[in-house]
């Protein structure tokens, strides 16, 4: 318990509010600066509406802010998730990278 209080006191001394950016300015504003550091965020919605893309985007924003992040999916393999992230970074569609015939 004292360790937690000590860490919190240090973060307050650094003026660190413990907010992690989501990558969406409007959402960050509504959340008071972003997600709370150390919190568990669960993204749920209907199939094929962008849950994985949203979660990966939030994890990337956290990582870019220097906050360790973990993204897990019960619907996709690690390779599929890695491919999706690479496609997003490279601005390619997942279907175009998965195809043997690529149009350049």
CSV table of N, CA and C in Angstrom, one decimal:
chain,number,residue,atom,x,y,z
A,1,UNK,N,0.8,-1.2,0.0
A,1,UNK,CA,0.0,0.0,0.0
A,1,UNK,C,0.9,1.3,0.0
A,2,UNK,N,1.9,1.2,0.8
A,2,UNK,CA,2.8,2.4,0.9
A,2,UNK,C,3.5,2.6,-0.5
A,3,UNK,N,3.8,1.5,-1.2
A,3,UNK,CA,4.5,1.7,-2.5
A,3,UNK,C,3.6,2.4,-3.5
A,4,UNK,N,2.3,2.1,-3.4
A,4,UNK,CA,1.3,2.7,-4.3
A,4,UNK,C,1.2,4.2,-4.0
A,5,UNK,N,1.1,4.5,-2.7
A,5,UNK,CA,1.0,5.9,-2.3
A,5,UNK,C,2.3,6.7,-2.7
A,6,UNK,N,3.4,6.1,-2.5
A,6,UNK,CA,4.7,6.7,-2.9
A,6,UNK,C,4.7,7.0,-4.4
A,7,UNK,N,4.3,6.1,-5.2
A,7,UNK,CA,4.3,6.3,-6.6
A,7,UNK,C,3.3,7.4,-7.0
A,8,UNK,N,2.2,7.4,-6.4
A,8,UNK,CA,1.2,8.4,-6.7
A,8,UNK,C,1.7,9.8,-6.3
A,9,UNK,N,2.4,9.9,-5.1
A,9,UNK,CA,3.0,11.2,-4.7
A,9,UNK,C,4.0,11.7,-5.7
A,10,UNK,N,4.8,10.7,-6.2
A,10,UNK,CA,5.9,11.1,-7.2
A,10,UNK,C,5.2,11.6,-8.5
A,11,UNK,N,4.2,10.9,-8.9
A,11,UNK,CA,3.5,11.3,-10.2
A,11,UNK,C,2.9,12.7,-10.0
A,12,UNK,N,2.3,13.0,-8.8
A,12,UNK,CA,1.7,14.3,-8.6
A,12,UNK,C,2.8,15.4,-8.5
A,13,UNK,N,3.9,15.0,-8.0
A,13,UNK,CA,5.1,16.0,-7.9
A,13,UNK,C,5.6,16.3,-9.3
A,14,UNK,N,5.5,15.4,-10.2
A,14,UNK,CA,5.9,15.6,-11.6
A,14,UNK,C,4.8,16.2,-12.4
A,15,UNK,N,3.6,16.5,-11.8
A,15,UNK,CA,2.4,17.0,-12.4
A,15,UNK,C,1.9,16.1,-13.5
A,16,UNK,N,2.1,14.8,-13.3
A,16,UNK,CA,1.6,13.7,-14.1
A,16,UNK,C,0.2,13.3,-13.7
A,17,UNK,N,-0.8,13.6,-14.4
A,17,UNK,CA,-2.2,13.3,-14.0
A,17,UNK,C,-2.5,11.9,-14.3
A,18,UNK,N,-1.6,11.1,-14.9
A,18,UNK,CA,-1.9,9.7,-15.2
A,18,UNK,C,-2.9,9.5,-16.3
A,19,UNK,N,-2.9,10.4,-17.2
A,19,UNK,CA,-3.8,10.2,-18.4
A,19,UNK,C,-3.0,9.7,-19.6
A,20,UNK,N,-3.6,8.8,-20.3
A,20,UNK,CA,-3.0,8.2,-21.5
A,20,UNK,C,-3.9,8.5,-22.7
A,21,UNK,N,-3.3,9.2,-23.7
A,21,UNK,CA,-4.0,9.6,-24.9
A,21,UNK,C,-4.6,8.4,-25.6
A,22,UNK,N,-5.8,8.5,-26.2
A,22,UNK,CA,-6.5,7.5,-27.0
A,22,UNK,C,-6.1,7.6,-28.4
A,23,UNK,N,-5.7,8.8,-28.8
A,23,UNK,CA,-5.4,9.0,-30.3
A,23,UNK,C,-6.6,9.8,-30.9
A,24,UNK,N,-7.7,9.9,-30.2
A,24,UNK,CA,-8.9,10.7,-30.7
A,24,UNK,C,-9.1,11.9,-29.8
A,25,UNK,N,-8.8,13.1,-30.3
A,25,UNK,CA,-8.9,14.3,-29.5
A,25,UNK,C,-10.2,14.5,-28.8
A,26,UNK,N,-11.3,14.3,-29.5
A,26,UNK,CA,-12.6,14.5,-28.9
A,26,UNK,C,-12.9,13.5,-27.8
A,27,UNK,N,-12.4,12.3,-27.9
A,27,UNK,CA,-12.6,11.3,-26.8
A,27,UNK,C,-11.7,11.6,-25.7
A,28,UNK,N,-10.5,12.0,-26.0
A,28,UNK,CA,-9.5,12.4,-24.9
A,28,UNK,C,-10.1,13.6,-24.1
A,29,UNK,N,-10.7,14.5,-24.8
A,29,UNK,CA,-11.3,15.7,-24.1
A,29,UNK,C,-12.5,15.3,-23.2
A,30,UNK,N,-13.3,14.4,-23.7
A,30,UNK,CA,-14.5,13.9,-22.9
A,30,UNK,C,-14.0,13.1,-21.7
A,31,UNK,N,-12.8,12.4,-21.8
A,31,UNK,CA,-12.3,11.6,-20.7
A,31,UNK,C,-11.4,12.4,-19.8
A,32,UNK,N,-11.3,13.7,-20.0
A,32,UNK,CA,-10.5,14.6,-19.1
A,32,UNK,C,-9.0,14.5,-19.4
A,33,UNK,N,-8.7,14.2,-20.6
A,33,UNK,CA,-7.3,14.1,-21.0
A,33,UNK,C,-6.8,12.7,-21.5
A,34,UNK,N,-7.7,11.8,-21.5
A,34,UNK,CA,-7.4,10.4,-22.0
A,34,UNK,C,-7.8,9.4,-21.0
A,35,UNK,N,-7.4,8.1,-21.3
A,35,UNK,CA,-7.7,7.0,-20.4
A,35,UNK,C,-6.9,7.1,-19.1
A,36,UNK,N,-7.3,6.6,-18.0
A,36,UNK,CA,-6.6,6.6,-16.8
A,36,UNK,C,-5.4,5.6,-16.9
A,37,UNK,N,-4.2,6.0,-16.5
A,37,UNK,CA,-3.1,5.2,-16.5
A,37,UNK,C,-3.3,4.0,-15.6
A,38,UNK,N,-3.0,2.8,-16.1
A,38,UNK,CA,-3.2,1.6,-15.3
A,38,UNK,C,-4.5,0.9,-15.4
A,39,UNK,N,-5.4,1.5,-16.2
A,39,UNK,CA,-6.8,1.0,-16.2
A,39,UNK,C,-6.9,-0.1,-17.3
A,40,UNK,N,-7.9,-0.9,-17.2
A,40,UNK,CA,-8.3,-1.9,-18.1
A,40,UNK,C,-9.4,-1.4,-19.0
A,41,UNK,N,-9.1,-1.3,-20.3
A,41,UNK,CA,-10.1,-0.8,-21.3
A,41,UNK,C,-10.6,-2.0,-22.1
A,42,UNK,N,-11.9,-2.2,-22.1
A,42,UNK,CA,-12.5,-3.3,-22.9
A,42,UNK,C,-13.3,-2.7,-24.0
A,43,UNK,N,-13.1,-3.0,-25.3
A,43,UNK,CA,-13.8,-2.5,-26.4
A,43,UNK,C,-14.8,-3.6,-26.9
A,44,UNK,N,-16.0,-3.3,-26.9
A,44,UNK,CA,-17.0,-4.3,-27.4
A,44,UNK,C,-18.0,-3.6,-28.3
A,45,UNK,N,-18.4,-4.4,-29.3
A,45,UNK,CA,-19.4,-3.9,-30.3
A,45,UNK,C,-19.8,-5.1,-31.2
A,46,UNK,N,-20.7,-4.8,-32.2
A,46,UNK,CA,-21.1,-5.8,-33.1
A,46,UNK,C,-19.9,-6.2,-34.0
A,47,UNK,N,-20.0,-7.4,-34.7
A,47,UNK,CA,-19.0,-7.8,-35.5
A,47,UNK,C,-18.7,-6.8,-36.7
A,48,UNK,N,-17.4,-6.7,-37.0
A,48,UNK,CA,-17.0,-6.0,-38.2
A,48,UNK,C,-17.3,-4.5,-38.2
A,49,UNK,N,-17.1,-3.9,-37.0
A,49,UNK,CA,-17.3,-2.4,-36.9
A,49,UNK,C,-16.1,-1.7,-36.5
A,50,UNK,N,-14.9,-2.4,-36.4
A,50,UNK,CA,-13.7,-1.8,-36.1
A,50,UNK,C,-13.2,-1.8,-34.7
A,51,UNK,N,-13.6,-2.8,-34.0
A,51,UNK,CA,-13.1,-2.9,-32.6
A,51,UNK,C,-11.6,-3.1,-32.5
A,52,UNK,N,-11.1,-4.0,-33.3
A,52,UNK,CA,-9.7,-4.3,-33.3
A,52,UNK,C,-8.9,-3.1,-33.7
A,53,UNK,N,-9.3,-2.4,-34.8
A,53,UNK,CA,-8.6,-1.2,-35.2
A,53,UNK,C,-8.6,-0.2,-34.2
A,54,UNK,N,-9.8,0.0,-33.5
A,54,UNK,CA,-9.8,1.0,-32.4
A,54,UNK,C,-8.9,0.7,-31.3
A,55,UNK,N,-8.9,-0.6,-30.8
A,55,UNK,CA,-8.1,-1.0,-29.7
A,55,UNK,C,-6.6,-0.9,-30.1
A,56,UNK,N,-6.3,-1.3,-31.3
A,56,UNK,CA,-4.9,-1.2,-31.7
A,56,UNK,C,-4.4,0.3,-31.8
A,57,UNK,N,-5.3,1.1,-32.3
A,57,UNK,CA,-5.0,2.6,-32.3
A,57,UNK,C,-4.8,3.2,-30.9
A,58,UNK,N,-5.6,2.8,-30.0
A,58,UNK,CA,-5.4,3.3,-28.6
A,58,UNK,C,-4.1,2.7,-28.0
A,59,UNK,N,-3.8,1.5,-28.3
A,59,UNK,CA,-2.6,0.9,-27.8
A,59,UNK,C,-1.4,1.6,-28.4
A,60,UNK,N,-1.4,1.9,-29.7
A,60,UNK,CA,-0.3,2.6,-30.3
A,60,UNK,C,-0.2,4.0,-29.8
A,61,UNK,N,-1.3,4.7,-29.5
A,61,UNK,CA,-1.2,6.0,-28.9
A,61,UNK,C,-0.5,6.0,-27.6
A,62,UNK,N,-0.9,5.0,-26.8
A,62,UNK,CA,-0.3,4.9,-25.4
A,62,UNK,C,1.1,4.6,-25.5
A,63,UNK,N,1.5,3.7,-26.4
A,63,UNK,CA,2.9,3.3,-26.6
A,63,UNK,C,3.8,4.5,-27.1
A,64,UNK,N,3.2,5.3,-28.0
A,64,UNK,CA,3.9,6.5,-28.4
A,64,UNK,C,4.0,7.6,-27.3
A,65,UNK,N,3.2,7.5,-26.3
A,65,UNK,CA,3.3,8.4,-25.2
A,65,UNK,C,4.2,7.8,-24.1
A,66,UNK,N,4.8,6.7,-24.4
A,66,UNK,CA,5.7,6.1,-23.5
A,66,UNK,C,5.1,5.2,-22.4
A,67,UNK,N,3.8,4.9,-22.6
A,67,UNK,CA,3.1,4.0,-21.6
A,67,UNK,C,3.0,2.6,-22.2
A,68,UNK,N,3.4,1.6,-21.4
A,68,UNK,CA,3.3,0.2,-21.9
A,68,UNK,C,1.8,-0.1,-22.2
A,69,UNK,N,1.6,-0.8,-23.3
A,69,UNK,CA,0.2,-1.1,-23.6
A,69,UNK,C,0.1,-2.6,-24.1
A,70,UNK,N,-1.0,-3.2,-23.9
A,70,UNK,CA,-1.3,-4.6,-24.4
A,70,UNK,C,-2.6,-4.6,-25.0
A,71,UNK,N,-2.7,-5.2,-26.2
A,71,UNK,CA,-3.9,-5.4,-26.9
A,71,UNK,C,-4.2,-6.9,-27.1
A,72,UNK,N,-5.3,-7.4,-26.7
A,72,UNK,CA,-5.6,-8.8,-26.9
A,72,UNK,C,-7.0,-8.9,-27.6
A,73,UNK,N,-7.1,-10.0,-28.4
A,73,UNK,CA,-8.3,-10.2,-29.1
A,73,UNK,C,-8.7,-11.7,-29.0
A,74,UNK,N,-9.9,-12.0,-28.7
A,74,UNK,CA,-10.4,-13.3,-28.6
A,74,UNK,C,-10.9,-13.8,-30.0
A,75,UNK,N,-10.9,-12.9,-31.0
A,75,UNK,CA,-11.4,-13.3,-32.3
A,75,UNK,C,-10.2,-13.4,-33.3
A,76,UNK,N,-9.0,-12.9,-33.1
A,76,UNK,CA,-8.0,-12.9,-34.1
A,76,UNK,C,-6.7,-13.4,-33.4
A,77,UNK,N,-5.8,-14.0,-34.3
A,77,UNK,CA,-4.5,-14.5,-33.9
A,77,UNK,C,-3.5,-13.3,-33.7
A,78,UNK,N,-2.4,-13.6,-33.1
A,78,UNK,CA,-1.4,-12.6,-33.0
A,78,UNK,C,-0.9,-12.1,-34.3
A,79,UNK,N,-0.7,-13.1,-35.3
A,79,UNK,CA,-0.3,-12.7,-36.6
A,79,UNK,C,-1.3,-11.8,-37.3
A,80,UNK,N,-2.6,-12.1,-37.2
A,80,UNK,CA,-3.6,-11.2,-37.8
A,80,UNK,C,-3.5,-9.8,-37.2
A,81,UNK,N,-3.4,-9.8,-35.9
A,81,UNK,CA,-3.3,-8.4,-35.2
A,81,UNK,C,-2.1,-7.7,-35.7
A,82,UNK,N,-0.9,-8.4,-35.8
A,82,UNK,CA,0.3,-7.7,-36.2
A,82,UNK,C,0.2,-7.2,-37.7
A,83,UNK,N,-0.4,-8.1,-38.5
A,83,UNK,CA,-0.7,-7.7,-39.9
A,83,UNK,C,-1.6,-6.5,-40.0
A,84,UNK,N,-2.6,-6.4,-39.2
A,84,UNK,CA,-3.5,-5.3,-39.2
A,84,UNK,C,-2.8,-4.0,-38.8
A,85,UNK,N,-1.9,-4.1,-37.8
A,85,UNK,CA,-1.2,-2.9,-37.3
A,85,UNK,C,-0.2,-2.4,-38.4
A,86,UNK,N,0.5,-3.4,-39.0
A,86,UNK,CA,1.4,-3.0,-40.1
A,86,UNK,C,0.7,-2.4,-41.3
A,87,UNK,N,-0.5,-2.9,-41.6
A,87,UNK,CA,-1.3,-2.3,-42.7
A,87,UNK,C,-1.7,-0.9,-42.4
A,88,UNK,N,-2.1,-0.7,-41.1
A,88,UNK,CA,-2.5,0.7,-40.7
A,88,UNK,C,-1.4,1.6,-40.8
A,89,UNK,N,-0.2,1.2,-40.4
A,89,UNK,CA,1.0,2.1,-40.4
A,89,UNK,C,1.4,2.4,-41.8
A,90,UNK,N,1.3,1.3,-42.7
A,90,UNK,CA,1.7,1.5,-44.1
A,90,UNK,C,0.5,2.0,-45.0
A,91,UNK,N,-0.6,2.2,-44.4
A,91,UNK,CA,-1.8,2.7,-45.1
A,91,UNK,C,-2.2,1.8,-46.3
A,92,UNK,N,-2.2,0.5,-46.0
A,92,UNK,CA,-2.7,-0.5,-46.9
A,92,UNK,C,-3.9,-1.2,-46.4
A,93,UNK,N,-4.7,-1.8,-47.2
A,93,UNK,CA,-5.8,-2.6,-46.7
A,93,UNK,C,-5.3,-4.0,-46.3
A,94,UNK,N,-6.0,-4.5,-45.4
A,94,UNK,CA,-5.6,-5.9,-44.9
A,94,UNK,C,-5.8,-6.9,-46.1
A,95,UNK,N,-6.8,-6.7,-46.9
A,95,UNK,CA,-7.1,-7.6,-48.0
A,95,UNK,C,-6.0,-7.5,-49.1
A,96,UNK,N,-5.4,-6.3,-49.3
A,96,UNK,CA,-4.4,-6.2,-50.4
A,96,UNK,C,-3.1,-6.8,-49.9
A,97,UNK,N,-2.8,-6.8,-48.7
A,97,UNK,CA,-1.5,-7.4,-48.2
A,97,UNK,C,-1.7,-8.9,-48.1
A,98,UNK,N,-2.9,-9.4,-47.8
A,98,UNK,CA,-3.1,-10.9,-47.7
A,98,UNK,C,-3.2,-11.5,-49.1
A,99,UNK,N,-3.4,-10.8,-50.1
A,99,UNK,CA,-3.5,-11.3,-51.5
A,99,UNK,C,-2.1,-11.7,-52.1
A,100,UNK,N,-2.1,-12.8,-52.8
A,100,UNK,CA,-0.8,-13.1,-53.5
A,100,UNK,C,-0.5,-12.2,-54.7
A,101,UNK,N,-1.6,-11.7,-55.3
A,101,UNK,CA,-1.4,-10.8,-56.4
A,101,UNK,C,-1.6,-9.4,-55.9
A,102,UNK,N,-0.5,-8.6,-55.9
A,102,UNK,CA,-0.5,-7.3,-55.4
A,102,UNK,C,-0.5,-6.3,-56.5
A,103,UNK,N,-1.3,-5.3,-56.4
A,103,UNK,CA,-1.3,-4.2,-57.4
A,103,UNK,C,-0.5,-3.0,-56.8
A,104,UNK,N,0.5,-2.6,-57.5
A,104,UNK,CA,1.3,-1.5,-57.1
A,104,UNK,C,1.0,-0.2,-57.9
